[in-house]
Short mmCIF file of C-alpha atoms in Angstrom, two decimals:
data_model
loop_
_atom_site.label_atom_id
_atom_site.label_comp_id
_atom_site.label_asym_id
_atom_site.label_seq_id
_atom_site.Cartn_x
_atom_site.Cartn_y
_atom_site.Cartn_z
CA MET T 1 -47.82 -78.74 39.41
CA THR T 2 -51.14 -77.85 39.78
CA HIS T 3 -53.33 -75.48 36.49
CA LEU T 4 -56.70 -73.98 37.86
CA PRO T 5 -59.05 -73.97 35.35
CA PHE T 6 -59.88 -70.88 33.43
CA ALA T 7 -62.91 -68.69 33.97
CA GLY T 8 -62.73 -66.99 30.38
CA PRO T 9 -63.29 -63.14 30.83
CA ALA T 10 -64.71 -61.86 33.25
CA LEU T 11 -67.00 -58.32 32.47
CA GLY T 12 -65.36 -55.64 31.17
CA ARG T 13 -61.78 -56.38 32.71
CA ARG T 14 -59.97 -59.99 31.74
CA ARG T 15 -57.90 -60.09 34.74
CA LEU T 16 -54.37 -61.62 34.69
CA ARG T 17 -53.63 -64.77 35.26
CA ALA T 18 -50.71 -65.25 37.02
CA SER T 19 -48.70 -68.61 36.91
CA ILE T 20 -47.19 -69.06 40.92
CA TYR T 21 -43.27 -70.40 41.43
CA VAL T 22 -41.33 -71.52 44.64
CA ARG T 23 -38.71 -73.42 45.37
CA LEU T 24 -37.41 -75.86 48.34
CA SER T 25 -33.47 -76.80 48.67
CA ASN T 26 -32.19 -79.23 50.96
CA ALA T 27 -30.12 -77.04 51.86
CA ALA T 28 -31.50 -75.36 55.37
CA ASP T 29 -30.07 -71.70 55.46
CA GLU T 30 -31.42 -68.39 56.23
CA SER T 31 -33.06 -67.71 53.35
CA ASN T 32 -35.90 -71.29 53.41
CA THR T 33 -38.60 -70.83 54.49
CA SER T 34 -41.49 -73.90 54.49
CA LEU T 35 -43.52 -74.56 51.15
CA ASP T 36 -46.35 -73.79 52.96
CA ASN T 37 -45.31 -69.94 53.49
CA MET T 38 -43.50 -69.22 49.90
CA VAL T 39 -47.16 -70.18 48.48
CA ALA T 40 -49.63 -68.31 50.48
CA GLU T 41 -46.77 -64.52 49.85
CA CYS T 42 -47.42 -65.47 46.24
CA ARG T 43 -51.24 -66.28 46.45
CA ALA T 44 -51.08 -63.05 48.87
CA LEU T 45 -49.39 -60.64 45.58
CA CYS T 46 -52.26 -62.15 43.40
CA ALA T 47 -55.23 -61.29 45.60
CA ARG T 48 -53.90 -57.27 46.20
CA GLU T 49 -53.22 -57.24 42.64
CA ASP T 50 -56.70 -58.78 41.43
CA PHE T 51 -54.56 -61.67 39.98
CA GLU T 52 -56.65 -65.07 38.30
CA GLU T 53 -53.70 -68.33 39.59
CA ILE T 54 -54.02 -70.67 36.99
CA ALA T 55 -51.08 -72.79 37.80
CA LEU T 56 -49.18 -73.46 41.06
CA HIS T 57 -45.04 -74.99 39.95
CA VAL T 58 -43.26 -76.46 43.39
CA ASP T 59 -39.71 -78.00 42.62
CA ASP T 60 -39.36 -79.40 46.46
CA GLY T 61 -35.73 -80.31 47.63
CA LEU T 62 -33.86 -78.77 44.11
CA SER T 63 -31.16 -76.97 44.29
CA GLY T 64 -31.48 -73.43 42.75
CA GLY T 65 -27.74 -74.43 40.71
CA ILE T 66 -29.90 -76.83 38.81
CA ARG T 67 -31.41 -75.86 35.57
CA ASP T 68 -33.50 -78.27 34.14
CA ARG T 69 -35.82 -78.69 37.49
CA PRO T 70 -38.92 -79.98 35.89
CA GLN T 71 -41.69 -77.73 37.32
CA PHE T 72 -39.33 -74.86 36.92
CA THR T 73 -39.09 -75.60 32.75
CA ALA T 74 -42.66 -76.05 33.20
CA TRP T 75 -42.98 -72.24 34.86
CA LEU T 76 -41.47 -70.73 31.86
CA ASN T 77 -43.28 -73.30 29.49
CA ASP T 78 -46.43 -71.04 30.76
CA ALA T 79 -45.25 -67.99 29.32
CA ARG T 80 -43.59 -69.14 26.17
CA HIS T 81 -46.96 -70.92 25.72
CA GLN T 82 -49.30 -67.12 26.44
CA ARG T 83 -50.98 -69.50 29.55
CA CYS T 84 -50.43 -66.83 31.47
CA ASP T 85 -50.18 -63.23 31.76
CA VAL T 86 -47.47 -62.68 35.10
CA LEU T 87 -44.92 -65.05 36.13
CA VAL T 88 -44.99 -65.09 40.04
CA ALA T 89 -42.20 -66.18 42.46
CA HIS T 90 -41.30 -65.94 46.01
CA HIS T 91 -38.25 -64.48 45.89
CA VAL T 92 -35.83 -64.19 43.15
CA ASP T 93 -33.77 -66.48 45.00
CA ARG T 94 -35.82 -69.29 44.34
CA MET T 95 -35.73 -68.76 40.15
CA THR T 96 -31.83 -69.28 40.38
CA ARG T 97 -28.97 -69.55 41.84
CA GLU T 98 -26.84 -69.21 38.87
CA GLY T 99 -27.00 -65.92 38.44
CA LEU T 100 -26.46 -64.21 35.06
CA ASN T 101 -26.77 -67.18 32.81
CA VAL T 102 -29.88 -68.31 34.02
CA ALA T 103 -30.77 -64.51 34.46
CA ALA T 104 -30.74 -64.05 30.46
CA THR T 105 -33.12 -67.12 30.13
CA ILE T 106 -35.81 -65.79 32.45
CA LEU T 107 -35.36 -62.55 30.97
CA ASP T 108 -36.52 -63.86 27.78
CA VAL T 109 -38.90 -65.40 28.28
CA GLN T 110 -40.77 -62.39 30.09
CA GLU T 111 -40.35 -60.35 27.17
CA GLY T 112 -40.51 -62.30 24.40
CA LYS T 113 -38.16 -63.26 22.73
CA ASP T 114 -36.36 -65.95 20.81
CA PRO T 115 -33.62 -66.61 22.35
CA THR T 116 -31.41 -67.40 19.26
CA THR T 117 -32.28 -64.70 17.92
CA GLY T 118 -33.43 -62.23 20.07
CA ARG T 119 -36.75 -60.85 18.19
CA VAL T 120 -39.59 -60.29 19.62
CA VAL T 121 -42.07 -63.88 19.03
CA ARG T 122 -44.60 -62.67 21.20
CA PRO T 123 -45.81 -61.22 23.56
CA PRO T 124 -44.53 -60.74 27.00
CA VAL T 125 -45.29 -61.70 30.77
CA ARG T 126 -44.88 -59.99 33.24
CA LEU T 127 -42.48 -61.09 36.30
CA MET T 128 -43.26 -59.54 39.57
CA ASP T 129 -41.95 -61.58 43.00
CA THR T 130 -42.74 -61.33 46.57
CA LYS T 131 -39.70 -59.11 47.67
CA GLY T 132 -40.54 -56.02 44.85
CA VAL T 133 -39.89 -56.79 42.08
CA ASP T 134 -41.75 -56.40 39.36
CA SER T 135 -40.81 -55.95 35.42
CA ASN T 136 -43.10 -53.04 34.46
CA GLY T 137 -39.80 -51.17 36.95
CA GLY T 138 -38.77 -50.37 33.53
CA VAL T 139 -35.03 -50.32 33.11
CA ALA T 140 -34.62 -50.26 37.28
CA PHE T 141 -36.66 -53.97 37.21
CA ARG T 142 -33.79 -55.44 35.10
CA MET T 143 -30.95 -53.89 36.93
CA MET T 144 -32.17 -54.78 40.54
CA PHE T 145 -32.80 -58.69 38.95
CA VAL T 146 -29.46 -58.92 37.70
CA ILE T 147 -28.70 -58.03 41.09
CA LYS T 148 -29.82 -59.98 42.74
CA ALA T 149 -29.84 -63.03 40.82
CA GLU T 150 -26.17 -62.45 40.73
CA ALA T 151 -25.95 -62.23 44.85
CA ALA T 152 -28.18 -65.51 45.02
CA ARG T 153 -25.41 -67.12 42.96
CA GLU T 154 -22.87 -65.74 45.09
CA GLU T 155 -24.43 -66.95 48.96
CA ARG T 156 -24.59 -70.51 46.81
CA GLU T 157 -21.10 -70.27 46.51
CA ARG T 158 -20.30 -68.94 49.55
CA ALA T 159 -22.86 -71.23 51.22
CA ARG T 160 -20.56 -74.57 48.83
CA GLU T 161 -17.09 -73.26 50.34
CA ARG T 162 -18.69 -73.12 53.72
CA VAL T 163 -19.63 -77.23 54.06
CA ALA T 164 -16.31 -78.13 51.98
CA GLY T 165 -14.83 -76.46 54.51
CA ARG T 166 -16.35 -77.61 57.22
CA ALA T 167 -15.92 -80.61 55.72
CA THR T 168 -11.74 -80.70 55.44
CA ARG T 169 -11.79 -80.13 58.74
CA LEU T 170 -14.32 -82.90 60.13
CA ARG T 171 -11.27 -85.34 57.49
CA LEU T 172 -8.55 -84.02 58.79
CA ALA T 173 -9.37 -84.61 62.89
CA GLY T 174 -10.61 -87.98 61.55
CA ARG T 175 -14.32 -87.24 61.16
CA TRP T 176 -16.66 -88.27 58.79
CA PRO T 177 -18.84 -85.48 57.31
CA GLY T 178 -21.82 -87.05 55.82
CA GLY T 179 -21.93 -88.94 51.76
CA GLU T 180 -21.53 -91.95 49.72
CA VAL T 181 -18.94 -94.56 52.35
CA PRO T 182 -16.34 -95.72 50.62
CA PHE T 183 -16.19 -100.46 50.32
CA GLY T 184 -15.02 -101.68 53.09
CA PHE T 185 -15.75 -99.01 55.76
CA GLU T 186 -18.75 -98.22 57.97
CA ILE T 187 -20.42 -95.60 59.61
CA VAL T 188 -19.43 -95.94 63.45
CA PRO T 189 -19.18 -93.17 67.00
CA ALA T 190 -15.86 -91.27 67.49
CA PRO T 191 -14.25 -92.42 69.95
CA ASP T 192 -14.65 -89.48 71.67
CA GLY T 193 -18.19 -89.24 71.45
CA LYS T 194 -18.41 -86.40 69.05
CA GLY T 195 -19.84 -87.18 65.82
CA LYS T 196 -18.96 -90.25 63.17
CA THR T 197 -15.59 -91.50 61.87
CA LEU T 198 -14.44 -94.76 59.58
CA ALA T 199 -13.95 -97.90 60.31
CA GLU T 200 -13.60 -101.29 58.84
CA CYS T 201 -16.52 -102.91 57.76
CA PRO T 202 -15.21 -106.78 58.28
CA LYS T 203 -17.03 -108.66 55.58
CA GLU T 204 -16.03 -106.00 53.36
CA ALA T 205 -12.53 -105.39 53.75
CA ALA T 206 -12.15 -109.58 54.38
CA ALA T 207 -12.94 -109.27 50.50
CA LEU T 208 -11.01 -107.24 49.01
CA ARG T 209 -8.36 -108.00 50.49
CA GLU T 210 -8.85 -112.05 49.56
CA CYS T 211 -9.12 -109.84 46.25
CA ALA T 212 -5.72 -108.50 46.28
CA SER T 213 -4.23 -111.73 47.49
CA ARG T 214 -5.52 -113.46 44.17
CA ILE T 215 -4.32 -110.61 41.78
CA LEU T 216 -0.77 -110.51 43.82
CA ASP T 217 -0.66 -114.57 43.34
CA GLY T 218 -1.06 -114.31 39.21
CA HIS T 219 -4.87 -114.02 38.81
CA THR T 220 -6.52 -111.12 36.26
CA LEU T 221 -8.87 -108.42 37.22
CA GLY T 222 -11.78 -110.57 35.07
CA ARG T 223 -10.87 -114.04 37.26
CA THR T 224 -10.84 -111.85 40.50
CA VAL T 225 -14.31 -109.96 39.85
CA ARG T 226 -16.18 -113.08 38.47
CA TRP T 227 -14.52 -115.37 41.89
CA LEU T 228 -15.88 -112.14 43.87
CA ASN T 229 -19.78 -111.53 42.31
CA LEU T 230 -19.73 -115.52 43.38
CA ASN T 231 -19.26 -115.16 46.18
CA GLY T 232 -18.69 -111.29 47.57
CA PRO T 233 -20.60 -108.74 49.12
CA LYS T 234 -22.62 -106.21 46.38
CA PRO T 235 -21.14 -103.10 45.91
CA ARG T 236 -22.97 -100.01 46.72
CA ARG T 237 -24.96 -99.28 44.10
CA ALA T 238 -25.14 -101.64 41.61
CA PRO T 239 -26.59 -105.10 41.70
CA GLU T 240 -22.89 -106.45 40.69
CA TRP T 241 -18.92 -106.03 40.54
CA SER T 242 -16.79 -104.65 37.21
CA ARG T 243 -13.46 -104.72 36.55
CA ILE T 244 -13.98 -100.78 36.69
CA THR T 245 -15.53 -100.60 40.70
CA LEU T 246 -13.24 -103.12 41.41
CA GLY T 247 -10.26 -101.54 40.45
CA GLN T 248 -10.55 -97.86 42.19
CA ALA T 249 -11.88 -100.08 45.41
CA LEU T 250 -8.19 -101.83 45.78
CA THR T 251 -5.91 -99.05 44.01
CA GLY T 252 -8.01 -95.75 45.22
CA ASP T 253 -5.85 -93.81 47.76
CA HIS T 254 -9.49 -94.00 50.61
CA ILE T 255 -8.01 -97.86 51.14
CA LEU T 256 -5.23 -96.82 52.66
CA GLY T 257 -7.73 -94.69 55.37
CA ARG T 258 -6.76 -91.50 53.95
CA VAL T 259 -8.09 -88.21 53.26
CA THR T 260 -8.19 -86.52 49.65
CA ILE T 261 -9.72 -83.24 49.07
CA GLY T 262 -10.84 -82.75 45.69
CA GLY T 263 -9.86 -85.94 44.14
CA VAL T 264 -5.87 -84.57 45.96
CA VAL T 265 -4.27 -85.98 48.66
CA GLN T 266 -3.71 -84.18 51.99
CA ARG T 267 0.03 -84.78 53.10
CA ASP T 268 1.18 -83.29 56.34
CA GLY T 269 4.23 -80.79 56.26
CA LYS T 270 7.13 -83.52 56.04
CA GLY T 271 5.01 -85.03 52.58
CA ARG T 272 3.61 -87.61 54.33
CA ALA T 273 -0.08 -88.34 53.50
CA LEU T 274 -2.63 -88.38 56.37
CA THR T 275 -4.36 -91.16 57.18
CA PRO T 276 -7.10 -90.86 60.23
CA PHE T 277 -8.72 -93.30 59.06
CA PRO T 278 -8.37 -96.77 59.21
CA ALA T 279 -5.93 -98.74 56.12
CA VAL T 280 -7.81 -102.06 54.75
CA LEU T 281 -4.52 -102.29 52.93
CA ASP T 282 -1.23 -101.43 53.06
CA LEU T 283 0.70 -98.86 51.09
CA PRO T 284 2.56 -101.88 49.72
CA THR T 285 0.73 -104.15 48.82
CA VAL T 286 -1.74 -101.50 47.25
CA VAL T 287 1.65 -99.80 45.01
CA GLU T 288 1.58 -103.86 43.68
CA LEU T 289 -2.37 -104.34 42.94
CA ARG T 290 -2.01 -100.67 40.94
CA LYS T 291 0.97 -102.03 39.56
CA ALA T 292 -0.11 -105.08 38.52
CA LEU T 293 -3.42 -102.95 37.56
CA ALA T 294 -2.05 -100.64 35.75
CA PRO T 295 -2.76 -100.55 31.50
CA SER T 296 -0.90 -103.78 29.04
CA GLY T 297 -0.98 -103.29 25.68
CA ASP T 298 -0.94 -106.69 25.25
CA PRO T 299 -4.30 -106.91 23.28
CA ARG T 300 -3.96 -110.61 25.23
CA LYS T 301 -3.82 -109.05 28.58
CA ARG T 302 -7.07 -107.39 28.45
CA GLY T 303 -9.58 -109.64 28.59
CA GLY T 304 -9.81 -112.25 31.58
CA ARG T 305 -12.25 -114.55 28.97
CA LYS T 306 -14.23 -117.32 30.96
CA PRO T 307 -12.99 -120.82 29.96
CA SER T 308 -15.85 -122.94 28.82
CA ARG T 309 -15.06 -125.81 30.21
CA LEU T 310 -14.14 -127.69 32.85
CA GLY T 311 -10.71 -128.87 30.91
CA SER T 312 -9.83 -125.65 28.63
CA ARG T 313 -6.32 -125.75 28.97
CA LEU T 314 -6.05 -128.47 31.48
CA ILE T 315 -5.92 -131.16 30.09
CA GLU T 316 -1.95 -132.79 27.67
CA CYS T 317 -2.98 -135.01 25.08
CA ASP T 318 -0.55 -137.83 25.19
CA GLY T 319 1.18 -138.08 22.35
CA CYS T 320 2.62 -134.64 22.16
CA GLY T 321 1.75 -133.06 25.43
CA GLY T 322 -0.30 -130.16 23.69
CA TYR T 323 -3.30 -128.52 25.88
CA LEU T 324 -6.61 -130.22 24.38
CA TYR T 325 -8.66 -127.89 22.85
CA VAL T 326 -12.23 -127.64 22.93
CA VAL T 327 -14.17 -128.08 20.02
CA ARG T 328 -17.74 -128.70 18.17
CA ARG T 329 -18.09 -131.60 15.68
CA THR T 330 -20.58 -132.49 13.57
CA ALA T 331 -22.32 -136.13 14.19
CA SER T 332 -25.31 -137.84 12.16
CA ARG T 333 -29.12 -138.88 13.70
CA THR T 334 -29.05 -143.08 14.85
CA ALA T 335 -30.77 -144.79 13.64
CA ALA T 336 -33.15 -144.91 16.75
CA GLU T 337 -32.92 -140.76 16.26
CA ILE T 338 -34.12 -140.51 13.32
CA ALA T 339 -36.77 -143.68 14.03
CA ALA T 340 -38.35 -140.54 16.76
CA GLY T 341 -38.38 -138.43 13.92
CA ARG T 342 -35.49 -135.93 14.20
CA LYS T 343 -33.62 -134.93 11.31
CA GLY T 344 -31.10 -133.59 10.47
CA ARG T 345 -27.56 -134.02 12.24
CA SER T 346 -26.12 -132.96 16.17
CA ASP T 347 -23.66 -131.23 17.65
CA LEU T 348 -21.12 -132.56 20.04
CA ILE T 349 -18.79 -131.02 22.04
CA ALA T 350 -15.84 -133.35 22.89
CA TYR T 351 -11.47 -132.68 24.14
CA ARG T 352 -9.37 -132.64 20.70
CA CYS T 353 -5.43 -132.18 20.29
CA GLN T 354 -5.27 -129.73 17.43
CA ARG T 355 -1.45 -129.27 16.80
CA ARG T 356 -2.36 -130.38 13.43
CA ALA T 357 -4.65 -128.62 12.22
CA ASP T 358 -1.97 -125.34 13.78
CA GLY T 359 0.41 -127.32 11.50
CA GLY T 360 2.57 -129.29 13.86
CA ILE T 361 3.58 -132.78 15.03
CA CYS T 362 0.90 -134.96 16.65
CA PRO T 363 2.02 -138.83 16.77
CA THR T 364 -1.86 -140.22 17.92
CA PRO T 365 -3.84 -136.62 17.43
CA LEU T 366 -6.72 -136.93 20.13
CA VAL T 367 -10.23 -136.63 20.99
CA VAL T 368 -13.02 -137.60 24.07
CA SER T 369 -16.56 -136.85 24.05
CA ALA T 370 -17.35 -133.79 26.98
CA LEU T 371 -19.47 -134.84 29.05
CA PRO T 372 -18.25 -138.57 29.44
CA PHE T 373 -14.57 -137.45 30.41
CA GLU T 374 -15.99 -134.32 32.45
CA ALA T 375 -17.64 -136.46 34.70
CA TYR T 376 -16.03 -138.22 34.99
CA LEU T 377 -12.46 -135.74 36.23
CA GLU T 378 -15.14 -134.35 38.68
CA GLU T 379 -15.47 -137.99 40.87
CA ARG T 380 -11.81 -138.67 40.09
CA PHE T 381 -11.25 -135.45 41.72
CA LEU T 382 -13.82 -136.43 44.25
CA SER T 383 -12.15 -139.82 45.55
CA ASP T 384 -8.25 -138.03 45.46
CA PHE T 385 -9.46 -134.90 47.09
CA GLY T 386 -12.84 -134.69 48.62
CA HIS T 387 -11.71 -135.68 52.06
CA VAL T 388 -8.62 -133.06 52.32
CA PRO T 389 -8.96 -129.83 54.48
CA MET T 390 -8.83 -127.13 52.19
CA VAL T 391 -6.67 -124.43 52.83
CA GLU T 392 -5.49 -121.40 50.76
CA ARG T 393 -3.32 -119.62 49.55
CA ARG T 394 -2.49 -115.56 51.01
CA VAL T 395 0.13 -113.41 49.14
CA ILE T 396 1.13 -110.55 51.85
CA VAL T 397 4.54 -107.91 50.49
CA ALA T 398 6.79 -108.73 52.70
CA ASP T 399 7.44 -103.99 53.27
CA ASP T 400 6.78 -102.42 55.86
CA GLY T 401 5.84 -99.51 53.75
CA ARG T 402 7.95 -97.41 54.04
CA LEU T 403 9.30 -97.38 51.38
CA ALA T 404 6.55 -97.05 49.16
CA GLU T 405 5.72 -93.79 51.54
CA VAL T 406 9.54 -92.64 50.82
CA GLU T 407 9.18 -92.99 46.87
CA GLU T 408 5.68 -91.84 47.00
CA SER T 409 7.23 -87.40 48.70
CA ILE T 410 9.39 -87.46 47.05
CA ALA T 411 6.98 -87.33 43.76
CA HIS T 412 4.55 -84.79 45.79
CA THR T 413 8.12 -83.45 47.06
CA LEU T 414 9.51 -83.29 42.99
CA ALA T 415 5.60 -81.86 42.14
CA LYS T 416 6.20 -78.92 44.22
CA LEU T 417 10.06 -78.35 43.13
CA ALA T 418 8.26 -78.12 39.01
CA GLN T 419 5.97 -74.95 40.77
CA ALA T 420 8.37 -73.22 42.99
CA ALA T 421 12.54 -73.90 42.83
CA THR T 422 12.95 -73.27 46.47
CA PRO T 423 16.39 -74.50 48.75
CA GLU T 424 13.89 -76.35 51.33
CA GLY T 425 12.40 -78.19 48.49
CA PHE T 426 15.71 -79.45 47.32
CA ALA T 427 17.06 -79.88 51.38
CA ASP T 428 13.68 -82.84 51.51
CA LEU T 429 13.94 -83.93 48.73
CA GLN T 430 17.42 -84.85 48.98
CA ARG T 431 16.93 -86.01 52.72
CA LEU T 432 14.64 -88.68 51.20
CA GLN T 433 16.86 -90.01 48.56
CA ALA T 434 19.13 -90.77 50.41
CA GLU T 435 16.10 -92.23 53.19
CA ARG T 436 15.18 -93.97 49.29
CA ALA T 437 18.50 -95.65 49.53
CA LEU T 438 18.78 -97.05 52.42
CA LEU T 439 15.85 -98.76 52.47
CA ALA T 440 16.22 -100.17 48.52
CA ASP T 441 18.35 -103.04 49.43
CA ALA T 442 15.74 -104.31 51.97
CA PRO T 443 13.65 -107.95 51.52
CA ARG T 444 9.57 -107.19 49.85
CA GLU T 445 9.37 -110.25 47.57
CA PRO T 446 5.82 -111.50 47.98
CA VAL T 447 5.28 -114.21 50.80
CA VAL T 448 3.00 -117.15 50.43
CA THR T 449 1.19 -118.65 53.38
CA ARG T 450 -1.86 -120.99 53.64
CA VAL T 451 -4.57 -121.17 56.10
CA LEU T 452 -7.95 -123.10 56.35
CA THR T 453 -10.48 -123.21 56.04
CA GLY T 454 -12.49 -125.60 57.59
CA ARG T 455 -14.39 -126.77 55.14
CA THR T 456 -12.71 -130.73 53.22
CA MET T 457 -12.02 -130.30 49.14
CA ALA T 458 -14.81 -131.68 48.22
CA GLU T 459 -17.42 -128.51 50.21
CA GLU T 460 -15.24 -126.40 48.67
CA TRP T 461 -16.06 -127.90 45.15
CA HIS T 462 -20.04 -127.89 45.31
CA THR T 463 -19.44 -124.18 46.13
CA ARG T 464 -17.90 -122.98 43.30
CA ASP T 465 -18.36 -121.45 40.00
CA LEU T 466 -16.64 -123.66 36.84
CA GLU T 467 -13.49 -120.62 37.08
CA GLY T 468 -13.33 -122.43 40.60
CA LYS T 469 -13.70 -125.71 40.05
CA ARG T 470 -10.66 -125.58 37.47
CA GLU T 471 -8.84 -123.68 40.04
CA LEU T 472 -8.84 -126.32 42.44
CA LEU T 473 -7.56 -128.73 39.44
CA ALA T 474 -5.01 -127.42 38.45
CA ASP T 475 -3.96 -126.93 41.94
CA ALA T 476 -4.57 -130.47 42.86
CA TYR T 477 -2.70 -132.32 40.02
CA GLU T 478 0.90 -130.73 37.93
CA VAL T 479 -1.16 -133.34 35.53
CA LEU T 480 -3.30 -134.52 33.78
CA ARG T 481 -2.63 -136.48 30.82
CA LEU T 482 -4.88 -138.42 28.00
CA ARG T 483 -3.80 -141.48 26.50
CA PRO T 484 -5.65 -142.63 24.00
CA GLY T 485 -8.52 -145.03 23.86
CA ARG T 486 -9.71 -148.66 22.61
CA ARG T 487 -12.32 -148.90 19.34
CA GLY T 488 -16.11 -149.78 20.15
CA ARG T 489 -15.84 -148.49 24.08
CA ARG T 490 -18.63 -146.47 25.26
CA GLY T 491 -18.62 -144.25 28.00
CA PHE T 492 -15.04 -142.64 29.17
CA ASP T 493 -12.36 -145.35 29.77
CA PRO T 494 -11.00 -144.08 33.17
CA ALA T 495 -7.84 -146.26 31.69
CA ARG T 496 -7.48 -142.93 29.25
CA LEU T 497 -6.20 -139.78 31.83
CA LEU T 498 -2.95 -140.33 34.35
CA ALA T 499 -3.30 -137.85 36.77
CA ILE T 500 -0.58 -137.23 39.01
CA PRO T 501 -1.63 -135.19 41.96
CA ALA T 502 0.47 -132.20 42.70
CA GLU T 503 2.57 -132.66 45.72
CA GLY T 504 3.18 -129.94 49.02
CA THR T 505 -0.58 -129.83 51.09
CA HIS T 506 -3.64 -131.22 48.58
CA ASP T 507 -0.82 -134.42 48.52
CA PRO T 508 -3.54 -137.25 49.25
CA GLU T 509 -0.33 -139.11 51.04
CA ASP T 510 0.00 -136.34 53.29
#
């Protein structure tokens, strides 16, 4: 916006003060001209009418369907605050493309009316454009202005339909029409050389498959999000992943390579989903993920809270077999600390058996200071397993996807029958139900495999966060049990920990 200094009234008749508004949309169409041309035509009008230009307001790259355009609002405020006598624009469609809705606001400003009461509260201003609209034209002006405003709205709707239609045609043809690319994909040239299409982004797709495997293996969504934020690529439009964004990335139809228009999956004549793009996850896996991530009524399953210490809910009490809990206990200062001028008491972190505190029975409730115990626990793990090759679990849903497709087609057919019960619809439903009955007996249990990563478990340990290290401990040991200690011993006594390795891939004997 440019405000020009007001030189004051000339001798005899004061020149009318004019505020100019122009707008250029990002969408190139037949109504778009350059900003320079629009400004020049507005200033030519002011010269012919002997108006004094006091302000130039420019909205560059904003749609006429946006009501709160900054410079459009400032242009109207020039009239509201009586800084101008004339509002000049290049064309009605530059003012608005919302028809009557915004036209009424502009007319209230031009007539000096309060929009709430409709009363005239200030002198009216003159409204003009370079195409013949002039509020001094009486009743004909209002009719012309409203008609042109509605015509501008209709042009916008037709342009949106053309863009949407083009995007739909491109998607159905396996082309990418533009916009934000879903996570897991990247834009590449189409194989036939015509336009662009989507392909897997190897790094992102691998991260999503790892997340899917972890969730199907029993990890919570929150736990998986923390792993991805530490080890995986960042999301498109946020500094880090959240439970919502990861859940959408893993269960949305785009991950199956499908085409959705307005959130609705596009299907062929037989009800099958159209999939012109590659699928990062197969349909059986996504179906299982949707079940696993569905909202639970159990509040204990919602949080996925991060554990506080390395041994949280991993270490058993030798007296009762229950897990030790992390507690803070208060201890008095030593004589040396008092001599050094430290006052009061200190907090010590420990693992403690809470069975008696919860009303149960434990013959020998145990307690151990957390820091020396955790240091030994890490040393013990690296000694037992540090040299062992690291393997990772992969969970695969054993299903070719046909049963899940049939279930979706049945749901789609039932929805169509609810709108119009036709003989063809009932025939499709009977055929699909018969196909489902044949497929229902096929094995569908998840298959768990183990894959070498090329790292040792010691190397893996040092790359992981607290939760990842706990996973390694839980996988490596069948039992981690704390025994009673001897009085008077300082530090942690290694004889107190009973650590029984789990049989299988991580067994040191293997």
